PDB file of C-alpha atoms in Angstrom:
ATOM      1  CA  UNK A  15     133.074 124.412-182.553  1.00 80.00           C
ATOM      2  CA  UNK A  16     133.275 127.052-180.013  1.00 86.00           C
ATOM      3  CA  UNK A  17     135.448 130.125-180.006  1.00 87.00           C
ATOM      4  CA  UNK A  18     137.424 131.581-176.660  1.00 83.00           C
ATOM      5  CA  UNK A  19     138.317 135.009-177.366  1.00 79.00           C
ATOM      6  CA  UNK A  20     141.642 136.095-176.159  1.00 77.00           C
ATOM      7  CA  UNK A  21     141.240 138.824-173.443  1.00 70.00           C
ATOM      8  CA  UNK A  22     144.870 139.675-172.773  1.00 71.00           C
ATOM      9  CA  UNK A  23     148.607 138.315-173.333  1.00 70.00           C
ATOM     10  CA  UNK A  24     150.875 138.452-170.303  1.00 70.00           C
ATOM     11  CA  UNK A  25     153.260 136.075-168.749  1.00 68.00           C
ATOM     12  CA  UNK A  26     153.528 134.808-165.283  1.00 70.00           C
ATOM     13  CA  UNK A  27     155.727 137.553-163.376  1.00 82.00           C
ATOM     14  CA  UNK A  28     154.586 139.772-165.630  1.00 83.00           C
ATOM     15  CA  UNK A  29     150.612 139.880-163.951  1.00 84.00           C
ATOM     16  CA  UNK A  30     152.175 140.568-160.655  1.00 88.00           C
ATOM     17  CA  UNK A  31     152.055 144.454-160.238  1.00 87.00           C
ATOM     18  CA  UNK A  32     148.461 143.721-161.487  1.00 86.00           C
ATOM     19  CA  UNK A  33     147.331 141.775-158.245  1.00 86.00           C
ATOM     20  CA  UNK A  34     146.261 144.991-156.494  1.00 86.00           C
ATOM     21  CA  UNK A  35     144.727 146.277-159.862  1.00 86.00           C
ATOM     22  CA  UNK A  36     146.485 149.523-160.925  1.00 84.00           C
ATOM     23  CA  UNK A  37     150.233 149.466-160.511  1.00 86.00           C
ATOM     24  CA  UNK A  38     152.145 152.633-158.603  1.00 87.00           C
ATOM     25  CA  UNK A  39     154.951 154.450-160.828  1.00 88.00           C
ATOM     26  CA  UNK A  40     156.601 155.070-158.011  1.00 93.00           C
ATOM     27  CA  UNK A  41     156.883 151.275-156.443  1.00 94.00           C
ATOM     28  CA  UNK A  42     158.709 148.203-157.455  1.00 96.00           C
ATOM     29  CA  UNK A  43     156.920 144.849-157.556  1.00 94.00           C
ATOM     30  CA  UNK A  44     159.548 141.942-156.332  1.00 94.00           C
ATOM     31  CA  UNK A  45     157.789 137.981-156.502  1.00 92.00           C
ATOM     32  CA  UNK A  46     159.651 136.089-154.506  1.00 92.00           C
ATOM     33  CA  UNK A  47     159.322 132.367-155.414  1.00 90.00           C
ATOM     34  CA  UNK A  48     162.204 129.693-156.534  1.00 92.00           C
ATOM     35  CA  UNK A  49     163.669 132.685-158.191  1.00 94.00           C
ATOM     36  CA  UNK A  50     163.298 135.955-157.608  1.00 94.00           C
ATOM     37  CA  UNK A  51     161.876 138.764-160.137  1.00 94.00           C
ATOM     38  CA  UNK A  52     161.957 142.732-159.497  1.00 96.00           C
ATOM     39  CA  UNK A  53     160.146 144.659-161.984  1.00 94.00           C
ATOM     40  CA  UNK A  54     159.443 148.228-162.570  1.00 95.00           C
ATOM     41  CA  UNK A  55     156.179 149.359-165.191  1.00 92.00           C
ATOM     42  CA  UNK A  56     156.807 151.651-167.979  1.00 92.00           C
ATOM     43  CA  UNK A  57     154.961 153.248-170.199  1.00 87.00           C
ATOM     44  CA  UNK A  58     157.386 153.055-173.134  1.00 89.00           C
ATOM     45  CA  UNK A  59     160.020 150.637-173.318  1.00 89.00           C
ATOM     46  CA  UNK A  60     163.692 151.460-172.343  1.00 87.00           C
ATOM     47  CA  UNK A  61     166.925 150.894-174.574  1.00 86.00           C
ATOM     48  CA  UNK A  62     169.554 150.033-174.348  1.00 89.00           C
ATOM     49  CA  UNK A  63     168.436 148.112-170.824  1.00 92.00           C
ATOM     50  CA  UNK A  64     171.560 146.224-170.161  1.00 93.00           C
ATOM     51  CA  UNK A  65     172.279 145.114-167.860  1.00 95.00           C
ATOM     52  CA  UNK A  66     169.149 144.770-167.089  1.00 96.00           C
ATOM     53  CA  UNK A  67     166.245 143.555-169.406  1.00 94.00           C
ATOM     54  CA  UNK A  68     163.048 145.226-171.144  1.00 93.00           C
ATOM     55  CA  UNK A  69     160.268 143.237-171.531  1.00 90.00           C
ATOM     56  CA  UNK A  70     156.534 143.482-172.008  1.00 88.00           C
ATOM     57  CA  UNK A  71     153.995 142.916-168.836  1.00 86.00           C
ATOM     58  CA  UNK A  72     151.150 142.959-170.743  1.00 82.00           C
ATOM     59  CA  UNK A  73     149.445 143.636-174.113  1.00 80.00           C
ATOM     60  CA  UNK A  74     145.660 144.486-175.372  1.00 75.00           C
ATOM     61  CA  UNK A  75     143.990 145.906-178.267  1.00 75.00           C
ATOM     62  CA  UNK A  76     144.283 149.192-177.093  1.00 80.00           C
ATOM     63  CA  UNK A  77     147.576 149.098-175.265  1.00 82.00           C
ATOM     64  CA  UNK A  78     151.400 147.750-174.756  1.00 88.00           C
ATOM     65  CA  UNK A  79     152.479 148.238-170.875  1.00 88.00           C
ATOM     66  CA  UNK A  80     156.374 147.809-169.937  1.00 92.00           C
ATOM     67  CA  UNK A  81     158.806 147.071-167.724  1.00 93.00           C
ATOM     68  CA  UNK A  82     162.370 147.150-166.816  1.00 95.00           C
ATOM     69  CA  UNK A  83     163.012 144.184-165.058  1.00 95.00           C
ATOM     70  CA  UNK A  84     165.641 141.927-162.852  1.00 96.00           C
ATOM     71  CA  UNK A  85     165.943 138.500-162.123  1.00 95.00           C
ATOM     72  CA  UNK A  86     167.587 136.986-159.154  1.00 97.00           C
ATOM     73  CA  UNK A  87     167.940 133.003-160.266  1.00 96.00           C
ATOM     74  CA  UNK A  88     168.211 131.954-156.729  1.00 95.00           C
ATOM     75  CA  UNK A  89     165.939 132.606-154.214  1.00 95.00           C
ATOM     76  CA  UNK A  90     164.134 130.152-152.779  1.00 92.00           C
ATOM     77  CA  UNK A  91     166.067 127.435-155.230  1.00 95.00           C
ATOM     78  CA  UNK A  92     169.217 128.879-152.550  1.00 95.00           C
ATOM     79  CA  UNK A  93     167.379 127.819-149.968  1.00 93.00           C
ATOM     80  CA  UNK A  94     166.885 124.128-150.702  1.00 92.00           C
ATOM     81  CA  UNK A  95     170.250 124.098-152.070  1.00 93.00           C
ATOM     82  CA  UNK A  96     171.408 124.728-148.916  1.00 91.00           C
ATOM     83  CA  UNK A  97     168.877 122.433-146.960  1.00 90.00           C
ATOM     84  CA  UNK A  98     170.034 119.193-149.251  1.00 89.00           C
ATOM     85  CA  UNK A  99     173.596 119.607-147.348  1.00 87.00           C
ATOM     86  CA  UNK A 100     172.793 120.123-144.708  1.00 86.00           C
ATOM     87  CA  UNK A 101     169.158 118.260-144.114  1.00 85.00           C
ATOM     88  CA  UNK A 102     167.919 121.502-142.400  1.00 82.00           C
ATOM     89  CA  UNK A 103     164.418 122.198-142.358  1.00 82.00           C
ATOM     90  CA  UNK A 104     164.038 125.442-144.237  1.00 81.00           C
ATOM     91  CA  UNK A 105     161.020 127.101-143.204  1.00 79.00           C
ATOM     92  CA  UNK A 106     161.573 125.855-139.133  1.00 78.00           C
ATOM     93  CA  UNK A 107     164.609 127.842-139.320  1.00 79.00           C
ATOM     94  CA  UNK A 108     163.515 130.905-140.632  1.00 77.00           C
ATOM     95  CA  UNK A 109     160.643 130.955-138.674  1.00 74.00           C
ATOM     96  CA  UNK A 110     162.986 130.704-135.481  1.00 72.00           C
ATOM     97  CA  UNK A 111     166.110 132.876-136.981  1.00 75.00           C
ATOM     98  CA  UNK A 112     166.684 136.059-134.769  1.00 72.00           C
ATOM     99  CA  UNK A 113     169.345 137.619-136.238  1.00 72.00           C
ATOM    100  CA  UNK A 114     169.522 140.079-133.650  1.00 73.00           C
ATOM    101  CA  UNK A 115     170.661 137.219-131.175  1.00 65.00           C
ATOM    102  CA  UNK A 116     173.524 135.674-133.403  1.00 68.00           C
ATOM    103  CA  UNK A 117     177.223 137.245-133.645  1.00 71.00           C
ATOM    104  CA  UNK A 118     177.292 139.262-136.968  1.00 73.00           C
ATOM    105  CA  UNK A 119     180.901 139.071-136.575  1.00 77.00           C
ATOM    106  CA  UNK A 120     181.080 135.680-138.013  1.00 81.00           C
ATOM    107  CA  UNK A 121     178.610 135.518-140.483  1.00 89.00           C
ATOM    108  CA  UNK A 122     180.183 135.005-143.890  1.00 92.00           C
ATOM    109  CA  UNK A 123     179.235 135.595-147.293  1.00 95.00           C
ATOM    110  CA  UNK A 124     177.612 134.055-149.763  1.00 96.00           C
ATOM    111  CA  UNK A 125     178.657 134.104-153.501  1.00 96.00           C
ATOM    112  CA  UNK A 126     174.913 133.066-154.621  1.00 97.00           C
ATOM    113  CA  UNK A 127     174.859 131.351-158.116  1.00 96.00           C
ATOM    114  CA  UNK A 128     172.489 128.535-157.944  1.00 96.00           C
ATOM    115  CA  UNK A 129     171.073 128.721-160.964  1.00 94.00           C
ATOM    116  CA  UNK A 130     173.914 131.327-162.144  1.00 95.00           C
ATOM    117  CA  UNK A 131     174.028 134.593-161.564  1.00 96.00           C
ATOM    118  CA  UNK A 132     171.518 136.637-163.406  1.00 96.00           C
ATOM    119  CA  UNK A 133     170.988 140.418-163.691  1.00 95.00           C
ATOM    120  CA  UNK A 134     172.840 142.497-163.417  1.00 97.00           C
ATOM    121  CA  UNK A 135     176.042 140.114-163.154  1.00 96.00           C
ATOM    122  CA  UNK A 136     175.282 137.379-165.479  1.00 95.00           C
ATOM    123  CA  UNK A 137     177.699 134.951-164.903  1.00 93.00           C
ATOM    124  CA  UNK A 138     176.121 131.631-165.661  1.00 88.00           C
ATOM    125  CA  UNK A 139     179.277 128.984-164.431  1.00 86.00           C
ATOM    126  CA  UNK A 140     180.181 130.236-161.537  1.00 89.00           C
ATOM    127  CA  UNK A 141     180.154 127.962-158.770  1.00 92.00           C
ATOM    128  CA  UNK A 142     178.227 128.883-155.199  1.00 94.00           C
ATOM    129  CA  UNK A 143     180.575 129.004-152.217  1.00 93.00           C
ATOM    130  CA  UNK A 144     180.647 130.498-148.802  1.00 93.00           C
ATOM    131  CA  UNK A 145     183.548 133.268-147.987  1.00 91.00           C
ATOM    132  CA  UNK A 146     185.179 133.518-144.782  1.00 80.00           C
ATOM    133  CA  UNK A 147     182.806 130.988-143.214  1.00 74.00           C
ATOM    134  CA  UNK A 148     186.121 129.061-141.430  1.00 71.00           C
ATOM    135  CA  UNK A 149     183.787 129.476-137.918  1.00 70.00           C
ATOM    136  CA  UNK A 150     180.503 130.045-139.479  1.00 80.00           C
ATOM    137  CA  UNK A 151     177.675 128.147-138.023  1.00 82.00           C
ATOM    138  CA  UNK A 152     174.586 126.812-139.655  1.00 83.00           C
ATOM    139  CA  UNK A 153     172.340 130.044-138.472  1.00 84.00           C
ATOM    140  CA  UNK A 154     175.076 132.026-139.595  1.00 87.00           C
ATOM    141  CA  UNK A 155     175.364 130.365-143.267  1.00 89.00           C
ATOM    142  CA  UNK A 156     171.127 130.710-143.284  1.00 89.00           C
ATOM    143  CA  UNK A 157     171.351 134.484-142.691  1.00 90.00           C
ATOM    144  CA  UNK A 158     174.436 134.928-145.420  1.00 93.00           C
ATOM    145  CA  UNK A 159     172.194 132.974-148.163  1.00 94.00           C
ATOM    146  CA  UNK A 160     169.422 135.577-146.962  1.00 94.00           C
ATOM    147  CA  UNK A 161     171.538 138.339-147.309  1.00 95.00           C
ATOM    148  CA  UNK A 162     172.727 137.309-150.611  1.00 97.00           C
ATOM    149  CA  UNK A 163     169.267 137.528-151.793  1.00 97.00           C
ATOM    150  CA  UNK A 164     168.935 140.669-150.432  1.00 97.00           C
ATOM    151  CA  UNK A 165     171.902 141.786-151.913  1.00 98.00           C
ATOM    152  CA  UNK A 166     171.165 140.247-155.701  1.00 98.00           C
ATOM    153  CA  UNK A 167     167.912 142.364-154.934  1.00 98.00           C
ATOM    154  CA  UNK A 168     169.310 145.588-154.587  1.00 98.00           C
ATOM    155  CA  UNK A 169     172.106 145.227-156.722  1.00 98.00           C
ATOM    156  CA  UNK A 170     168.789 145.346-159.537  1.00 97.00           C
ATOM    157  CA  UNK A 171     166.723 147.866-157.819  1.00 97.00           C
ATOM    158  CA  UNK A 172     169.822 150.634-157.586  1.00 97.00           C
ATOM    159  CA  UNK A 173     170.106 150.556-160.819  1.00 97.00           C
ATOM    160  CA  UNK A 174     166.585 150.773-161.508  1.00 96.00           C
ATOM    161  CA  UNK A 175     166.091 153.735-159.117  1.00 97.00           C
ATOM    162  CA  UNK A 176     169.088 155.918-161.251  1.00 95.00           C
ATOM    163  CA  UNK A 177     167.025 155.201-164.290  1.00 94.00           C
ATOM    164  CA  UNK A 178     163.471 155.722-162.573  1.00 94.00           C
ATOM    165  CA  UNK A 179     164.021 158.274-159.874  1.00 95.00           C
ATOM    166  CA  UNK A 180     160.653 158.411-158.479  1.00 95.00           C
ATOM    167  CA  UNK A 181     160.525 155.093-157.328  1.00 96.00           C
ATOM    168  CA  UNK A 182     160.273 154.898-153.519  1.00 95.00           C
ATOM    169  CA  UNK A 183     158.566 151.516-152.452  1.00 95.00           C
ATOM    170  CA  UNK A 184     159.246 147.754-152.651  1.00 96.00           C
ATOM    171  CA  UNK A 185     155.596 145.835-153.308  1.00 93.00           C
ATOM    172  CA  UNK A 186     156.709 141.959-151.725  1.00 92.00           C
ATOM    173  CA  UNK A 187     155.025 139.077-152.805  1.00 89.00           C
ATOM    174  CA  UNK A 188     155.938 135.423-153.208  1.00 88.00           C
ATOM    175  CA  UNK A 189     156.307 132.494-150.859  1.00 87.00           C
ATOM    176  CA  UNK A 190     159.850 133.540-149.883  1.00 90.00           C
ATOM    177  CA  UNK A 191     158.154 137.081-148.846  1.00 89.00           C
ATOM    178  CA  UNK A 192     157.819 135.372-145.489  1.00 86.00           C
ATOM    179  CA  UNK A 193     160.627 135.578-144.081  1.00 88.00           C
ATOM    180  CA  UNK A 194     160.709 138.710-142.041  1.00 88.00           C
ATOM    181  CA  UNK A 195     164.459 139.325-142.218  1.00 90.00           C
ATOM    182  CA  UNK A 196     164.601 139.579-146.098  1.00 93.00           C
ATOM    183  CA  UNK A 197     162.074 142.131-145.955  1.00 93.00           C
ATOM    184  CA  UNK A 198     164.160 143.943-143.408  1.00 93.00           C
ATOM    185  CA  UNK A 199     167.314 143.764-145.332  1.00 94.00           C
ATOM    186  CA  UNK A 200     165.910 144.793-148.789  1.00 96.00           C
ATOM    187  CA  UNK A 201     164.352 148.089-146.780  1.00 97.00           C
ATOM    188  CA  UNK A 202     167.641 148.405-144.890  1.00 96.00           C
ATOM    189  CA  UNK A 203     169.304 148.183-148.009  1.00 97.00           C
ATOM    190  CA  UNK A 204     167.172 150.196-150.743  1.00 97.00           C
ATOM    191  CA  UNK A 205     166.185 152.704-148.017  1.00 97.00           C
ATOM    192  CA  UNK A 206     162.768 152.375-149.487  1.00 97.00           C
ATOM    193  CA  UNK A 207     159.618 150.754-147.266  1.00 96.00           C
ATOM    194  CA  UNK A 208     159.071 147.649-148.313  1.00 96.00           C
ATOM    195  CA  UNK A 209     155.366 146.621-148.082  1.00 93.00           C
ATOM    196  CA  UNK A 210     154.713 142.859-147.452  1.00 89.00           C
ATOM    197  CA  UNK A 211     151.176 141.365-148.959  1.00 84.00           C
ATOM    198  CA  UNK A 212     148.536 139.877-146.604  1.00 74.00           C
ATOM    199  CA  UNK A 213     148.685 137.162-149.868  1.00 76.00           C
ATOM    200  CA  UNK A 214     151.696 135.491-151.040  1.00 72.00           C
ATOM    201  CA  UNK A 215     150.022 134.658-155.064  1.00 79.00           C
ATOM    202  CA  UNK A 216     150.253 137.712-156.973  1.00 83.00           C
ATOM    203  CA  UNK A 217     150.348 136.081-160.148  1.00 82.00           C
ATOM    204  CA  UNK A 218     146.594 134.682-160.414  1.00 82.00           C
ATOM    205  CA  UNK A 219     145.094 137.470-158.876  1.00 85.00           C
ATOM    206  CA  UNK A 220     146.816 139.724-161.518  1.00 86.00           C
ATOM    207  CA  UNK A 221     145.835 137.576-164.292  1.00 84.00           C
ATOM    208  CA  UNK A 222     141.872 137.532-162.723  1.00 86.00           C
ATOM    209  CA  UNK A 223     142.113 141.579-162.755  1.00 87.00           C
ATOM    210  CA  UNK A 224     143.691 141.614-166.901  1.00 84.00           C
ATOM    211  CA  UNK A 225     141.409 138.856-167.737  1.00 84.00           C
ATOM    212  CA  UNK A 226     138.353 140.838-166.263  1.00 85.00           C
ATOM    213  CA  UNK A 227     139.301 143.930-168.052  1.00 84.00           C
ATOM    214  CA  UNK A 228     141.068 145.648-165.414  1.00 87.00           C
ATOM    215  CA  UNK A 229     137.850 146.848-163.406  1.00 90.00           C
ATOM    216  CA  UNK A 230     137.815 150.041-161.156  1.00 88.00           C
ATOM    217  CA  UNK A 231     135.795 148.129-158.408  1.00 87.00           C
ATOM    218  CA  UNK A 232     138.941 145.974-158.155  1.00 85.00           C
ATOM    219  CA  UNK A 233     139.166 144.817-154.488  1.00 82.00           C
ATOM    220  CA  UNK A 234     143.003 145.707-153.740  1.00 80.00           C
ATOM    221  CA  UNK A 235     144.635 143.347-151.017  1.00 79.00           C
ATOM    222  CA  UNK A 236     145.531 144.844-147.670  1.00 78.00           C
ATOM    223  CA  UNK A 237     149.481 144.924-146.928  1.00 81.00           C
ATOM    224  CA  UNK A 238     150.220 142.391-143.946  1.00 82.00           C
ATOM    225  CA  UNK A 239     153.063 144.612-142.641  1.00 86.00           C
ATOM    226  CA  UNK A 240     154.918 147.741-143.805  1.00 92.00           C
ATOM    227  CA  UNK A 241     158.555 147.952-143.223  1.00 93.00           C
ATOM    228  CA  UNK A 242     160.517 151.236-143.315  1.00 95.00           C
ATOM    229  CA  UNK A 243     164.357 151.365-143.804  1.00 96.00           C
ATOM    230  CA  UNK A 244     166.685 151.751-140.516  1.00 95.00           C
ATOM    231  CA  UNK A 245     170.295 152.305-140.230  1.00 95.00           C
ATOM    232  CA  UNK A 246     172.327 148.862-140.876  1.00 93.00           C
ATOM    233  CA  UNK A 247     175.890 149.517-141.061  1.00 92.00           C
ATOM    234  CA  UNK A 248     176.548 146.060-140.340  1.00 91.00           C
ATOM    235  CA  UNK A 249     174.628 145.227-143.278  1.00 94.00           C
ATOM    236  CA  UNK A 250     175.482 147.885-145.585  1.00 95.00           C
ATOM    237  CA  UNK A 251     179.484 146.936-144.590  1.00 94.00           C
ATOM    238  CA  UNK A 252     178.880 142.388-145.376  1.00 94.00           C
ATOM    239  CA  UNK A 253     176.850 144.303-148.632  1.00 97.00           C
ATOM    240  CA  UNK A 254     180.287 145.976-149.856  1.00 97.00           C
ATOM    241  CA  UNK A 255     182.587 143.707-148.942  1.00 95.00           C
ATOM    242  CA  UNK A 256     180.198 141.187-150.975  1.00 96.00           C
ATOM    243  CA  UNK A 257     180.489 143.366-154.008  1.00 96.00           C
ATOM    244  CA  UNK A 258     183.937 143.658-154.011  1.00 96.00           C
ATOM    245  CA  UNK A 259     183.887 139.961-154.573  1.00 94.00           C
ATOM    246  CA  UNK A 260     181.181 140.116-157.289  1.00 95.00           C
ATOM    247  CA  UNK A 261     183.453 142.527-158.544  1.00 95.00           C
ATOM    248  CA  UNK A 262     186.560 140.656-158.580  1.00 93.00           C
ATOM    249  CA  UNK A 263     184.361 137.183-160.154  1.00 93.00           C
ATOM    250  CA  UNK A 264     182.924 139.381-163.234  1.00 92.00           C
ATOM    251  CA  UNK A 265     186.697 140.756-163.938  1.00 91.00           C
ATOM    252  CA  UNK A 266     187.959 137.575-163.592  1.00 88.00           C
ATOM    253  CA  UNK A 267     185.507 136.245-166.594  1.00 83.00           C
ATOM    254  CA  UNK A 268     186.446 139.005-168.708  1.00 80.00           C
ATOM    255  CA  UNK A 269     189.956 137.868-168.052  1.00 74.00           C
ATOM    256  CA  UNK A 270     188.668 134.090-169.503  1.00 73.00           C
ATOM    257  CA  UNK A 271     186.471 135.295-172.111  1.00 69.00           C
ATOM    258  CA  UNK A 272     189.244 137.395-173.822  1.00 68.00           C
ATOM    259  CA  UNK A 273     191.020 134.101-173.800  1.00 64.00           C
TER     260      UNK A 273
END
């Protein structure tokens, strides 16, 4: 029989801020994949967290390291929910989208619940629907799905910023990380920069740093691009007339859970 000791207990999100070794106080790390997760270290946990969570990144024999955390349930998932109605080819489309080139008078919004609505919403039966869409076309419904991403996003990371007020940079990994104009949005919208990864898997690079007992000769990646926030009142206008439909959608399930 052979023994294999067990070097460290973490999850798979939870190695992410550990890709470039030693995480930053002071910057969120957002994964990007099928879902989306945003997640701030701590050095003590936080309660009460709601509406966002608490949970553990990582545990050794010598110490417990936090987070308060928020999940987006659909990220790229939102993407191919889109693609299977309308046969689009994802990635060809983002790679082509110039938003700069399309009439932002038209684009609608997108109530985003594949997967239900997670943090900080958490409305798990809601149903995802375009609003105001009546002369929407199809680059105009891909940008609103984007933006709804965006906006998920930073519906988490303003609440983590009034908790955690030091925090002034977005860490982007994930395969959904390359698509230029969520990047821009999430800076736009945070008004933090937003640095993109030269590598989209965080999460086995942060488990080869724990599992090597977090060496200081840790080669950190360099960031592909760094994105600083610009005024967007376009944006920042689709962002609250989206939340006053959020709004409307968690009232509304009060309304049916006092029932």
């Amino acid at each position: 029989n052979r023994s294999i000791p067990l070097r460290i207990c973490t999850g798979d999100q939870a190695a992410v801020p550990f890709a470039n070794g030693t995480f930053n106080k002071n910057t969120l790390y957002v994964n990007l994949g099928t879902g989306a997760f945003i997640l701030a270290p701590l050095d003590h946990p936080v309660t009460p967290a709601a509406p966002l969570l608490c949970s553990v990144l990582c545990s050794d024999a010598h110490s417990i390291t936090y987070a308060l955390e928020g999940t987006v349930n659909g990220a790229g998932s939102a993407l191919s929910w889109w693609q299977e109605r309308t046969g689009t080819d994802i990635w060809e489309s983002l790679n082509s989208l110039q938003p700069d080139l399309v009439d932002t008078q038209s684009i609608p919004l997108f109530i985003n619940a594949v997967g239900g609505i997670a943090s900080p919403y958490w409305l798990s039966t809601q149903e995802s629907k375009f609003v105001d869409d009546a002369a929407s076309t199809s680059k105009q419904q891909l940008i609103a799905i984007i933006e709804s991403i965006a906006f998920l996003l930073n519906a988490n990371i303003e609440l983590m910023h009034a908790r955690l007020p030091e925090l002034d940079s977005i860490q982007l990994g994930g395969g959904l990380s390359a698509c230029s104009y969520l990047s821009e949005c999430l800076a736009d919208l945070s008004g933090f920069k937003v640095l993109r990864m030269s590598e989209r898997e965080l999460t086995g690079r942060g488990l080869a740093y724990l599992t090597a007992g977090r060496p200081p000769s840790w080669s950190a990646m360099k960031f592909k691009q760094t994105i600083l926030p610009k005024p967007n009142s376009a944006l920042l206008s689709r962002q609250e007339k989206w939340r006053a439909h959020m709004q409307a959608l968690v009232e509304k399930n009060k309304v049916i859970a006092s029932n």
